[in-house]
Amino acid sequence: MKEIVIISGKGGTGKTSITAAFSVLGGQDVVVADCDVDAADMHLLMQPDFDFSEDFYSGETAYIDQSNCIRCGKCAEVCRFGAIQDKNKLFIVDPLSCEGCGYCARICPTNTIVNKERLAGKWFISNIKTGSIMVHARLGIGADNSGKLVAKVKDEAKEIALEERKDFILVDGSPGVGCPVVSSLSGANFVVLVTEPSVSGLHDLKRVYELVKKFNIKAGCIINKADINPVKCAEIKLFLEEEDILHLTDLPYDENFTNAMTEGLTIVEFDHGLLKALLTDSWEKIKQVVSSKK
Amino acid sequence: MTNRKPLKIAIASGKGGTGKTTLSTNLAAFIADQEEVALVDLDVEEPNSGLFFNGELFHEEENLKMIPKWNESKCTLCGICQKVCNFHAVIQLGPSIIVFPELCHSCYACSELCPVDALPMVSKKIGVLRDFKLNKLHFVESRLDIGEEQAVSTISKTKKYAEKNYGNAHITLFDSPPGTSCPVMEATKDADFVMLVTEPTPFGLHDLSLAVETMRALKKPFGVVVNRDGIGNNAVVEYCEKENIHLMARIPNSRKIAELYSSGKLIYREIPAVKMALQGILDYCLETVEGERK
């Protein structure tokens, strides 16, 4: 079983559309994990049935029992996050600021503060239209710890893939270079970097690749909207060469990306011309690379 | 412009790549044609706004976080530090105490509850803040080091820096990170007005509805800008009508805009319709905030 993660650093480069296309091409051999939990969109293209769902708890929030509180204010004094506000000697926890360190509860002289588990989101197992399974999630508004929810989604996908003897796990990775994307990358066999030839696209590609290098994972790259800026495109290709990143394909600027999405379809179901051919070719290349022994 | 009270506008979007940075940079430059303005890039994982300005570096400082440092000679190996750390960032291993800086939330519990002061807090660099100047535009960005996780505290410090130095500017713009989790809350929570940028596609709509939920939870006045208008479908516009959300502007989809952006150029200077849209957006923000303040 091989794990393939698709990331982009910069948003809006077509990462999710491409992941969805690969999951259709991979069909029953692929378990899909949507780890872009903060703005999960892939379900819009995969017709998931939300067969199983479970609340996800992560971290804690302090809770003050007002009836027992002697209003000494020690909790507010030690809180480094400004999460305990003194409203006329009524001490109130702001759950959005509380990081759940538990310091206040430890020093409260009357043991009046307890830490309660925090509901961070929900995760799902769905049967999808490819005849396979997708694990996905939704992070609660303003929730922290999306890295842990990402890890949960990936672990569940891995377990299913092992049980069902699937060949591949396809992960729609998180944006950025922080905790969630670190979680997305850990344990991966291959990374697909989706970028676009713009100043921001190249800048973010370089930043996110620094992270990939730390994990020592083999990477390939798809340049989307490649014809929009030939100069930047050439710069990206130079970077790929320098870093020994496999150049998978160039995709043209094509509104069929959006048209397919509007119909609730993946590109390879909607477009039977060049885009489909290029994506099919990329998927075959990826399979070949991850299946070959080093 | 009659209202001279300082005004903070955050530019946010659920989905990445919808044009948040395009709008922030163009709006900032447009305002700077007339008066002093501060643009603060709070997308600390992937700061991109600076790519569009060739400003002069005015000030640079390290972003620090506080972590405990083990003082072996004082330590009695009582184990309290390990017990009080909710994040497993301090661990006792045989005869030593090990600190994991990435896991530490800087709550000070281990340090202050240590009976023999064997874990003093020290600073660790997690990124860099830079302040640029270009005529009437002040541009502040923070850039988190790769793999660092403390986006929220960096965002908060960056805002404080901008407030201290440019709090008197009539308008401050915050380019916020994408998504709906903690960092977005931190970036938008003290804005007077939030501009949500989206695109008229199913992904755009889905992520916009999450962002709207977030802004309603924060009780923020907000409006929507549709970017790449003309692609996809009419569902975003219908959603805004149904939810009674003001549509501040519709920026047309055009290959020319995509090309200008890809080369790091400002769009409003080349395309008059965009300039008019910016004026409309700005007028609406000012009017709304003035109305709220009355």
Coordinates of C-alpha atoms in Angstrom, one line a residue:
Chain A
M1 CA 0.0 0.0 0.0
K2 CA 1.4 3.4 -1.0
E3 CA 0.5 6.8 0.2
I4 CA 0.4 9.7 -2.3
V5 CA -0.1 13.2 -1.0
I6 CA -1.1 16.1 -3.1
I7 CA -0.1 19.6 -1.8
S8 CA 0.3 23.0 -3.2
G9 CA 1.5 25.6 -0.7
K10 CA -0.6 28.3 -2.4
G11 CA -4.4 27.9 -2.6
G12 CA -6.4 27.9 -5.8
T13 CA -3.9 26.1 -7.9
G14 CA -6.2 23.2 -8.7
K15 CA -5.0 20.8 -6.0
T16 CA -8.4 19.4 -5.0
S17 CA -9.6 19.2 -8.6
I18 CA -6.5 17.2 -9.6
T19 CA -6.8 14.9 -6.5
A20 CA -10.4 14.2 -7.4
A21 CA -9.4 13.4 -11.0
F22 CA -6.8 10.9 -9.8
S23 CA -9.2 9.2 -7.4
V24 CA -11.6 8.6 -10.4
L25 CA -8.7 7.3 -12.5
G26 CA -7.6 5.1 -9.6
G27 CA -11.1 3.8 -9.0
Q28 CA -11.4 0.9 -6.6
D29 CA -7.7 0.7 -6.0
V30 CA -7.7 4.0 -4.2
V31 CA -8.8 5.0 -0.7
V32 CA -9.2 8.8 -0.6
A33 CA -8.3 11.0 2.4
D34 CA -9.4 14.6 2.4
C35 CA -6.9 16.2 4.8
D36 CA -7.7 19.8 3.8
V37 CA -9.9 19.7 6.8
D38 CA -10.1 23.5 7.2
A39 CA -11.8 24.0 3.9
A40 CA -12.7 20.5 2.8
D41 CA -14.1 20.6 -0.7
M42 CA -13.5 17.3 -2.3
H43 CA -16.7 15.8 -1.1
L44 CA -18.5 18.2 -3.5
L45 CA -17.2 16.1 -6.4
M46 CA -17.2 12.6 -5.0
Q47 CA -20.9 12.0 -4.0
P48 CA -20.1 10.7 -0.5
D49 CA -22.9 9.0 1.5
F50 CA -21.6 9.9 5.0
D51 CA -22.0 6.3 6.0
F52 CA -20.2 6.8 9.3
S53 CA -19.6 9.9 11.3
E54 CA -18.0 10.6 14.7
D55 CA -17.3 13.7 16.8
F56 CA -13.6 14.6 17.1
Y57 CA -12.4 15.9 20.4
S58 CA -9.0 17.5 20.8
G59 CA -7.5 19.5 23.5
E60 CA -9.2 21.0 26.4
T61 CA -10.9 24.2 27.5
A62 CA -10.9 25.6 31.1
Y63 CA -14.3 25.9 32.7
I64 CA -14.9 27.9 35.9
D65 CA -17.7 26.8 38.3
Q66 CA -18.9 30.2 39.4
S67 CA -20.7 29.0 42.5
N68 CA -17.4 27.7 44.0
C69 CA -15.2 30.6 42.8
I70 CA -13.8 32.8 45.6
R71 CA -12.8 35.5 43.0
C72 CA -9.2 35.6 44.0
G73 CA -8.1 36.2 40.3
K74 CA -5.1 33.9 40.4
C75 CA -6.3 32.1 37.3
A76 CA -6.3 35.3 35.3
E77 CA -2.9 36.2 36.6
V78 CA -1.2 33.1 35.4
C79 CA -3.0 32.8 32.0
R80 CA -0.6 33.8 29.2
F81 CA -3.3 33.8 26.6
G82 CA -5.5 36.5 28.1
A83 CA -8.3 33.9 28.1
I84 CA -9.6 34.7 31.5
Q85 CA -11.4 38.0 31.8
D86 CA -12.2 39.8 34.9
K87 CA -15.7 41.2 34.6
N88 CA -16.3 42.9 37.9
K89 CA -14.7 40.1 39.8
L90 CA -16.5 37.5 37.8
F91 CA -13.9 35.5 36.1
I92 CA -14.9 34.2 32.7
V93 CA -13.1 32.0 30.2
D94 CA -13.0 33.0 26.6
P95 CA -13.0 29.6 24.9
L96 CA -11.6 31.0 21.7
S97 CA -8.5 32.3 23.5
C98 CA -8.0 29.4 25.9
E99 CA -5.3 27.0 24.7
G100 CA -6.1 24.3 27.3
C101 CA -2.8 24.4 29.1
G102 CA -4.5 23.7 32.3
Y103 CA -2.3 26.1 34.3
C104 CA -5.3 27.9 35.9
A105 CA -6.9 24.7 37.1
R106 CA -3.6 23.6 38.7
I107 CA -3.2 26.7 40.8
C108 CA -6.8 27.4 41.6
P109 CA -6.9 27.3 45.5
T110 CA -10.5 25.9 45.6
N111 CA -10.2 23.5 42.7
T112 CA -13.0 25.3 41.0
I113 CA -11.6 25.1 37.5
V114 CA -12.0 22.0 35.4
N115 CA -10.7 21.2 31.9
K116 CA -13.3 19.9 29.6
E117 CA -12.6 18.1 26.3
R118 CA -13.1 20.4 23.3
L119 CA -15.2 19.4 20.4
A120 CA -12.9 20.2 17.4
G121 CA -14.9 18.8 14.5
K122 CA -16.4 15.8 12.9
W123 CA -15.0 13.1 10.7
F124 CA -16.7 10.7 8.2
I125 CA -16.2 7.5 6.3
S126 CA -18.1 7.6 3.0
N127 CA -18.7 5.3 0.1
I128 CA -18.0 7.4 -3.0
K129 CA -18.9 7.3 -6.7
T130 CA -15.7 5.6 -7.7
G131 CA -16.8 2.4 -5.9
S132 CA -14.2 3.1 -3.2
I133 CA -14.1 4.8 0.2
M134 CA -13.2 8.3 1.3
V135 CA -12.3 9.5 4.8
H136 CA -13.0 13.2 5.3
A137 CA -13.7 15.7 8.1
R138 CA -15.0 19.0 9.0
L139 CA -13.1 21.2 11.5
G140 CA -15.3 23.3 13.8
I141 CA -15.4 27.0 13.3
G142 CA -12.4 28.6 15.0
A143 CA -11.1 25.3 16.1
D144 CA -7.5 24.6 16.8
N145 CA -5.5 21.4 16.4
S146 CA -6.4 20.8 12.8
G147 CA -3.1 18.9 12.6
K148 CA -4.5 16.3 14.9
L149 CA -7.7 16.0 12.9
V150 CA -5.6 15.5 9.8
A151 CA -3.7 12.8 11.5
K152 CA -7.0 11.1 12.5
V153 CA -8.3 11.2 8.9
K154 CA -5.0 9.7 7.6
D155 CA -4.8 7.0 10.2
E156 CA -8.4 5.9 9.5
A157 CA -7.7 5.9 5.7
K158 CA -4.6 3.8 6.3
E159 CA -6.5 1.3 8.4
I160 CA -9.2 0.9 5.7
A161 CA -6.7 0.5 3.0
L162 CA -4.9 -2.2 4.9
E163 CA -8.1 -4.0 5.7
E164 CA -9.5 -3.8 2.2
R165 CA -6.1 -4.5 0.6
K166 CA -6.2 -1.3 -1.5
D167 CA -3.1 -0.4 -3.4
F168 CA -3.1 3.4 -2.8
I169 CA -4.1 6.1 -0.4
L170 CA -4.6 9.4 -2.1
V171 CA -4.4 12.4 0.3
D172 CA -5.7 15.8 -0.5
G173 CA -3.2 17.7 1.6
S174 CA -3.5 20.9 3.7
P175 CA -2.4 24.3 2.6
G176 CA 0.5 26.3 4.1
V177 CA 3.7 25.1 5.7
G178 CA 2.6 24.6 9.3
C179 CA 1.3 21.8 11.5
P180 CA -1.6 20.5 9.3
V181 CA 0.6 20.0 6.3
V182 CA 3.3 18.4 8.4
S183 CA 0.6 15.9 9.5
S184 CA -0.4 15.4 5.9
L185 CA 3.1 14.6 4.8
S186 CA 4.2 12.3 7.5
G187 CA 4.5 8.7 6.3
A188 CA 3.9 9.5 2.6
N189 CA 5.6 7.6 -0.2
F190 CA 5.3 10.3 -2.9
V191 CA 4.3 13.9 -3.0
V192 CA 2.6 15.7 -5.9
L193 CA 3.2 19.4 -5.9
V194 CA 0.6 21.4 -7.8
T195 CA 1.7 24.9 -8.7
E196 CA 1.0 27.7 -11.2
P197 CA 3.4 30.0 -13.0
S198 CA 2.9 33.1 -10.9
V199 CA 5.2 34.9 -8.5
S200 CA 3.2 33.6 -5.6
G201 CA 3.0 30.1 -7.1
L202 CA 6.7 29.8 -7.4
H203 CA 7.4 31.4 -4.0
D204 CA 5.0 29.0 -2.2
L205 CA 6.3 26.0 -4.1
K206 CA 9.8 26.7 -2.9
R207 CA 8.6 27.2 0.7
V208 CA 6.6 24.0 0.8
Y209 CA 9.3 22.0 -0.9
E210 CA 11.7 22.9 1.9
L211 CA 9.3 21.1 4.1
V212 CA 9.0 18.1 1.8
K213 CA 12.8 17.9 1.8
K214 CA 12.9 17.6 5.6
F215 CA 10.8 14.4 5.2
N216 CA 13.0 13.1 2.4
I217 CA 10.0 12.1 0.2
K218 CA 10.3 11.8 -3.5
A219 CA 8.3 14.5 -5.3
G220 CA 6.7 15.2 -8.6
C221 CA 5.2 18.5 -9.9
I222 CA 2.2 19.5 -12.0
I223 CA 2.3 23.0 -13.4
N224 CA -1.3 24.1 -13.8
K225 CA -2.3 27.1 -16.1
A226 CA 1.2 26.6 -17.5
D227 CA 0.6 28.9 -20.5
I228 CA -0.4 31.9 -18.4
N229 CA 3.2 33.1 -17.9
P230 CA 5.9 31.4 -20.0
V231 CA 8.7 33.1 -18.1
K232 CA 7.6 32.0 -14.7
C233 CA 6.9 28.6 -16.1
A234 CA 10.5 28.3 -17.3
E235 CA 11.7 29.4 -13.8
I236 CA 9.6 26.7 -12.2
K237 CA 11.0 24.1 -14.5
L238 CA 14.5 25.2 -13.7
F239 CA 13.7 24.8 -10.0
L240 CA 12.4 21.3 -10.6
E241 CA 15.6 20.4 -12.4
E242 CA 17.8 21.8 -9.7
E243 CA 15.9 19.9 -7.0
D244 CA 15.5 16.7 -8.9
I245 CA 11.7 16.9 -8.8
L246 CA 9.9 14.8 -11.4
H247 CA 8.0 17.1 -13.8
L248 CA 4.8 15.2 -14.3
T249 CA 2.9 17.5 -16.7
D250 CA 1.9 21.0 -17.8
L251 CA -1.8 21.7 -17.8
P252 CA -3.2 24.5 -19.9
Y253 CA -5.3 27.4 -18.5
D254 CA -8.7 25.8 -19.2
E255 CA -12.1 26.8 -17.9
N256 CA -13.2 23.2 -18.1
F257 CA -11.6 22.9 -14.6
T258 CA -14.4 25.2 -13.4
N259 CA -17.1 23.8 -15.7
A260 CA -16.5 20.3 -14.5
M261 CA -16.7 21.5 -10.8
T262 CA -20.0 23.3 -11.6
E263 CA -21.5 20.1 -12.8
G264 CA -20.2 18.3 -9.7
L265 CA -17.8 16.2 -11.8
T266 CA -14.1 15.6 -11.9
I267 CA -12.2 16.9 -14.9
V268 CA -11.6 13.4 -16.3
E269 CA -15.4 12.8 -16.3
F270 CA -16.2 16.1 -17.9
D271 CA -13.3 16.7 -20.4
H272 CA -12.4 13.9 -22.7
G273 CA -9.8 15.7 -24.6
L274 CA -6.4 17.1 -23.7
L275 CA -6.9 17.6 -19.9
K276 CA -8.0 14.0 -19.5
A277 CA -5.1 12.7 -21.5
L278 CA -2.6 14.7 -19.6
L279 CA -4.0 13.7 -16.2
T280 CA -4.2 10.1 -17.1
D281 CA -0.6 10.1 -18.2
S282 CA 0.4 11.8 -14.9
W283 CA -1.5 9.3 -12.8
E284 CA 0.2 6.4 -14.7
K285 CA 3.6 8.0 -14.1
I286 CA 2.9 8.4 -10.4
K287 CA 1.8 4.8 -10.1
Q288 CA 5.0 3.7 -11.8
V289 CA 7.2 5.7 -9.6
V290 CA 5.7 4.6 -6.3
S291 CA 5.5 1.0 -7.3
S292 CA 9.1 0.7 -8.5
K293 CA 11.5 -0.4 -5.8
K294 CA 14.3 2.0 -5.0
Chain B
M1 CA -13.5 60.8 3.3
T2 CA -14.9 62.5 6.3
N3 CA -14.4 59.8 8.9
R4 CA -10.8 60.1 10.1
K5 CA -11.0 57.6 12.9
P6 CA -8.6 54.7 12.3
L7 CA -10.2 51.8 10.4
K8 CA -9.1 48.2 10.3
I9 CA -10.2 46.1 7.4
A10 CA -9.4 42.4 7.2
I11 CA -9.4 40.6 3.8
A12 CA -10.3 37.0 4.2
S13 CA -11.6 34.0 2.3
G14 CA -12.5 30.4 3.2
K15 CA -10.9 29.0 0.2
G16 CA -7.3 29.7 -0.8
G17 CA -6.4 31.2 -4.2
T18 CA -9.6 33.2 -4.6
G19 CA -7.8 36.5 -4.9
K20 CA -7.4 37.6 -1.3
T21 CA -3.8 38.8 -1.8
T22 CA -4.6 40.4 -5.2
L23 CA -7.4 42.4 -3.5
S24 CA -5.3 43.4 -0.5
T25 CA -2.3 44.6 -2.5
N26 CA -4.4 46.4 -5.1
L27 CA -6.5 48.1 -2.5
A28 CA -3.5 49.1 -0.4
A29 CA -1.7 50.6 -3.5
F30 CA -4.9 52.3 -4.5
I31 CA -5.4 54.0 -1.1
A32 CA -1.7 54.8 -1.0
D33 CA -2.1 56.9 -4.2
Q34 CA -4.0 59.3 -1.9
E35 CA -3.0 58.8 1.7
E36 CA -1.0 56.8 4.3
V37 CA -2.1 53.2 4.6
A38 CA -0.7 50.1 6.3
L39 CA -0.9 46.7 4.8
V40 CA -0.2 43.8 7.2
D41 CA 0.3 40.3 5.8
L42 CA -1.0 37.9 8.4
D43 CA -0.8 34.9 6.2
V44 CA 2.3 34.0 8.1
E45 CA 2.8 30.5 6.7
E46 CA 2.7 31.8 3.1
P47 CA 3.1 35.6 3.0
N48 CA 2.8 36.7 -0.6
S49 CA 1.7 40.4 -0.5
G50 CA 5.3 41.6 -0.4
L51 CA 5.9 40.1 -3.9
F52 CA 3.9 42.9 -5.3
F53 CA 5.8 45.8 -3.8
N54 CA 9.3 46.8 -4.3
G55 CA 9.5 48.7 -1.0
E56 CA 12.5 49.8 1.0
L57 CA 13.2 47.6 4.1
F58 CA 12.6 49.9 7.0
H59 CA 12.8 47.6 9.9
E60 CA 13.4 43.9 10.6
E61 CA 13.1 41.9 13.8
E62 CA 13.0 38.3 14.9
N63 CA 9.7 36.8 16.0
L64 CA 10.3 34.9 19.2
K65 CA 8.6 32.5 21.4
M66 CA 9.3 31.6 25.0
I67 CA 10.2 28.1 25.8
P68 CA 11.6 26.5 29.0
K69 CA 15.3 25.6 29.2
W70 CA 16.4 22.9 31.5
N71 CA 19.0 23.8 34.2
E72 CA 20.5 20.5 35.1
S73 CA 22.4 21.7 38.1
K74 CA 19.3 23.0 39.9
C75 CA 16.9 20.1 38.9
T76 CA 15.9 17.6 41.5
L77 CA 14.1 15.4 38.9
C78 CA 10.8 15.7 40.9
G79 CA 8.8 15.3 37.7
I80 CA 6.3 18.1 38.3
C81 CA 7.2 19.8 35.0
Q82 CA 6.2 16.7 33.0
K83 CA 3.0 16.3 35.0
V84 CA 1.8 19.9 34.4
C85 CA 2.5 20.1 30.7
N86 CA -0.7 19.3 28.8
F87 CA 1.1 19.4 25.5
H88 CA 3.8 16.7 26.2
A89 CA 6.4 19.3 25.4
V90 CA 8.4 18.5 28.6
I91 CA 9.4 15.0 29.2
Q92 CA 11.5 13.3 31.8
L93 CA 13.7 10.7 30.4
G94 CA 15.9 8.9 32.9
P95 CA 18.1 11.4 34.6
S96 CA 17.3 14.3 32.2
I97 CA 14.4 16.6 31.2
I98 CA 13.8 17.1 27.5
V99 CA 12.0 20.0 26.0
F100 CA 10.2 19.8 22.6
P101 CA 10.1 23.4 21.4
E102 CA 7.5 22.9 18.6
L103 CA 5.0 21.4 21.0
C104 CA 5.4 24.1 23.6
H105 CA 2.6 26.6 23.9
S106 CA 4.5 29.0 26.1
C107 CA 2.0 28.7 29.0
Y108 CA 4.8 28.9 31.6
A109 CA 3.2 26.3 33.8
C110 CA 6.3 24.0 34.0
S111 CA 8.6 27.0 34.5
E112 CA 6.6 28.7 37.3
L113 CA 5.5 25.5 39.0
C114 CA 9.0 24.1 39.2
P115 CA 9.9 24.2 42.9
V116 CA 13.6 24.9 42.3
D117 CA 13.5 27.2 39.2
A118 CA 15.2 24.7 37.1
L119 CA 13.2 25.6 33.9
P120 CA 13.7 29.3 33.2
M121 CA 11.9 30.6 30.1
V122 CA 14.2 31.6 27.2
S123 CA 13.4 32.9 23.8
K124 CA 13.6 31.0 20.6
K125 CA 13.4 32.4 17.0
I126 CA 10.4 31.2 15.1
G127 CA 10.3 33.7 12.2
V128 CA 11.0 37.2 11.0
L129 CA 9.0 40.4 10.9
R130 CA 9.8 42.9 8.2
D131 CA 8.5 46.4 7.7
F132 CA 8.8 48.0 4.3
K133 CA 8.0 51.5 3.1
L134 CA 7.0 52.6 -0.4
N135 CA 5.8 56.2 -0.6
K136 CA 2.6 56.3 1.5
L137 CA 2.4 52.6 1.8
H138 CA 3.7 50.8 4.9
F139 CA 3.9 47.1 4.4
V140 CA 4.4 44.7 7.4
E141 CA 4.8 41.0 7.0
S142 CA 5.7 38.1 9.3
R143 CA 7.2 34.9 7.9
L144 CA 7.1 31.8 10.1
D145 CA 10.1 29.5 9.8
I146 CA 9.3 26.3 8.0
G147 CA 7.8 23.7 10.2
E148 CA 7.0 26.1 13.1
E149 CA 3.5 25.9 14.4
Q150 CA 2.8 29.0 16.4
A151 CA 0.9 30.9 13.7
V152 CA -1.6 32.4 16.1
S153 CA 1.0 34.1 18.5
T154 CA 2.9 35.4 15.5
I155 CA -0.2 36.9 14.0
S156 CA -1.0 38.5 17.3
K157 CA 2.5 40.0 17.6
T158 CA 2.4 41.3 14.0
K159 CA -0.8 43.1 14.6
K160 CA 0.6 44.7 17.8
Y161 CA 3.6 45.9 15.9
A162 CA 1.4 47.5 13.2
E163 CA -0.9 49.0 15.8
K164 CA 2.1 50.6 17.6
N165 CA 3.8 52.0 14.6
Y166 CA 0.9 52.7 12.2
G167 CA -2.1 52.9 14.5
N168 CA -2.6 56.5 13.3
A169 CA -2.9 55.7 9.7
H170 CA -6.5 56.1 8.6
I171 CA -6.7 52.7 7.1
T172 CA -5.0 49.4 8.0
L173 CA -5.5 46.3 5.9
F174 CA -5.0 42.8 7.2
D175 CA -4.3 40.1 4.6
S176 CA -5.6 37.1 6.5
P177 CA -4.7 33.4 6.2
P178 CA -7.2 31.2 4.4
G179 CA -9.6 28.8 6.2
T180 CA -11.8 29.2 9.2
S181 CA -9.7 27.9 12.1
C182 CA -7.7 29.6 14.9
P183 CA -5.3 31.7 12.7
V184 CA -8.2 33.3 10.8
M185 CA -10.1 34.2 14.0
E186 CA -6.9 35.8 15.4
A187 CA -6.4 37.8 12.1
T188 CA -9.9 39.1 11.9
K189 CA -11.0 39.4 15.5
D190 CA -10.2 43.1 16.0
A191 CA -11.0 44.3 12.5
D192 CA -13.8 46.8 12.1
F193 CA -14.9 45.2 8.8
V194 CA -14.1 42.0 7.0
M195 CA -14.1 41.6 3.3
L196 CA -14.7 38.0 2.2
V197 CA -13.3 37.2 -1.2
T198 CA -14.7 34.2 -3.1
E199 CA -15.1 32.9 -6.6
P200 CA -18.4 31.8 -8.2
T201 CA -17.8 28.0 -8.1
P202 CA -19.1 25.2 -5.9
F203 CA -15.8 25.2 -4.0
G204 CA -15.9 29.0 -3.6
L205 CA -19.5 28.8 -2.4
H206 CA -18.9 26.0 0.1
D207 CA -15.9 27.8 1.6
L208 CA -17.6 31.1 1.6
S209 CA -20.5 29.7 3.6
L210 CA -18.0 28.5 6.2
A211 CA -16.3 31.9 6.3
V212 CA -19.7 33.6 6.7
E213 CA -20.5 31.3 9.7
T214 CA -17.2 32.3 11.2
M215 CA -17.8 36.0 10.8
R216 CA -21.3 35.7 12.2
A217 CA -19.8 33.9 15.2
L218 CA -17.4 36.8 15.7
K219 CA -20.3 39.3 15.1
K220 CA -18.3 41.1 12.5
P221 CA -19.7 43.3 9.8
F222 CA -18.7 41.9 6.5
G223 CA -19.3 42.0 2.8
V224 CA -18.5 39.8 -0.2
V225 CA -16.3 40.3 -3.2
V226 CA -16.8 37.9 -6.1
N227 CA -13.6 37.4 -8.0
R228 CA -13.3 35.8 -11.5
D229 CA -16.9 36.7 -12.1
G230 CA -18.3 34.9 -15.2
I231 CA -16.9 31.5 -14.5
G232 CA -18.9 28.8 -12.8
N233 CA -22.5 29.6 -11.9
N234 CA -24.7 32.1 -10.2
A235 CA -25.0 30.2 -6.9
V236 CA -22.8 32.6 -4.9
V237 CA -24.8 35.6 -5.9
E238 CA -28.0 33.8 -5.1
Y239 CA -26.6 32.7 -1.7
C240 CA -25.7 36.3 -0.9
E241 CA -29.2 37.5 -1.8
K242 CA -30.8 34.8 0.3
E243 CA -28.6 35.4 3.3
N244 CA -28.9 39.2 2.9
I245 CA -25.2 39.7 2.5
H246 CA -24.0 42.7 0.6
L247 CA -22.1 42.0 -2.6
M248 CA -19.6 44.7 -2.7
A249 CA -18.0 44.1 -6.1
R250 CA -17.8 41.6 -8.9
I251 CA -14.3 41.5 -10.5
P252 CA -14.6 39.9 -14.0
N253 CA -12.7 36.8 -14.9
S254 CA -10.1 37.7 -17.4
R255 CA -7.0 36.1 -18.7
K256 CA -5.3 39.6 -18.7
I257 CA -5.8 39.8 -14.9
A258 CA -4.4 36.4 -14.4
E259 CA -1.4 37.3 -16.5
L260 CA -0.8 40.6 -14.7
Y261 CA -1.1 38.8 -11.4
S262 CA 1.3 36.1 -12.4
S263 CA 4.0 38.6 -13.1
G264 CA 3.5 40.3 -9.8
K265 CA 1.9 43.5 -11.3
L266 CA -0.9 45.6 -9.8
I267 CA -4.1 45.2 -11.7
Y268 CA -6.1 48.4 -11.0
R269 CA -3.5 50.5 -12.8
E270 CA -4.1 48.7 -16.1
I271 CA -7.8 47.9 -15.8
P272 CA -10.2 50.8 -15.1
A273 CA -13.1 48.5 -14.1
V274 CA -11.0 47.1 -11.2
K275 CA -10.1 50.6 -10.0
M276 CA -13.8 51.4 -9.9
A277 CA -14.6 48.2 -8.0
L278 CA -11.9 49.2 -5.4
Q279 CA -13.4 52.6 -4.9
G280 CA -16.9 51.0 -4.5
I281 CA -15.5 48.5 -1.9
L282 CA -13.7 51.2 0.0
D283 CA -16.8 53.5 0.1
Y284 CA -19.0 50.6 1.4
C285 CA -16.5 49.7 4.1
L286 CA -16.3 53.3 5.3
E287 CA -20.0 53.8 5.2
T288 CA -20.7 50.6 7.1
V289 CA -18.2 51.2 9.8
E290 CA -19.3 54.8 10.2
G291 CA -22.9 53.5 10.6
E292 CA -21.8 50.9 13.2
R293 CA -20.0 53.6 15.2
K294 CA -23.0 55.8 15.4

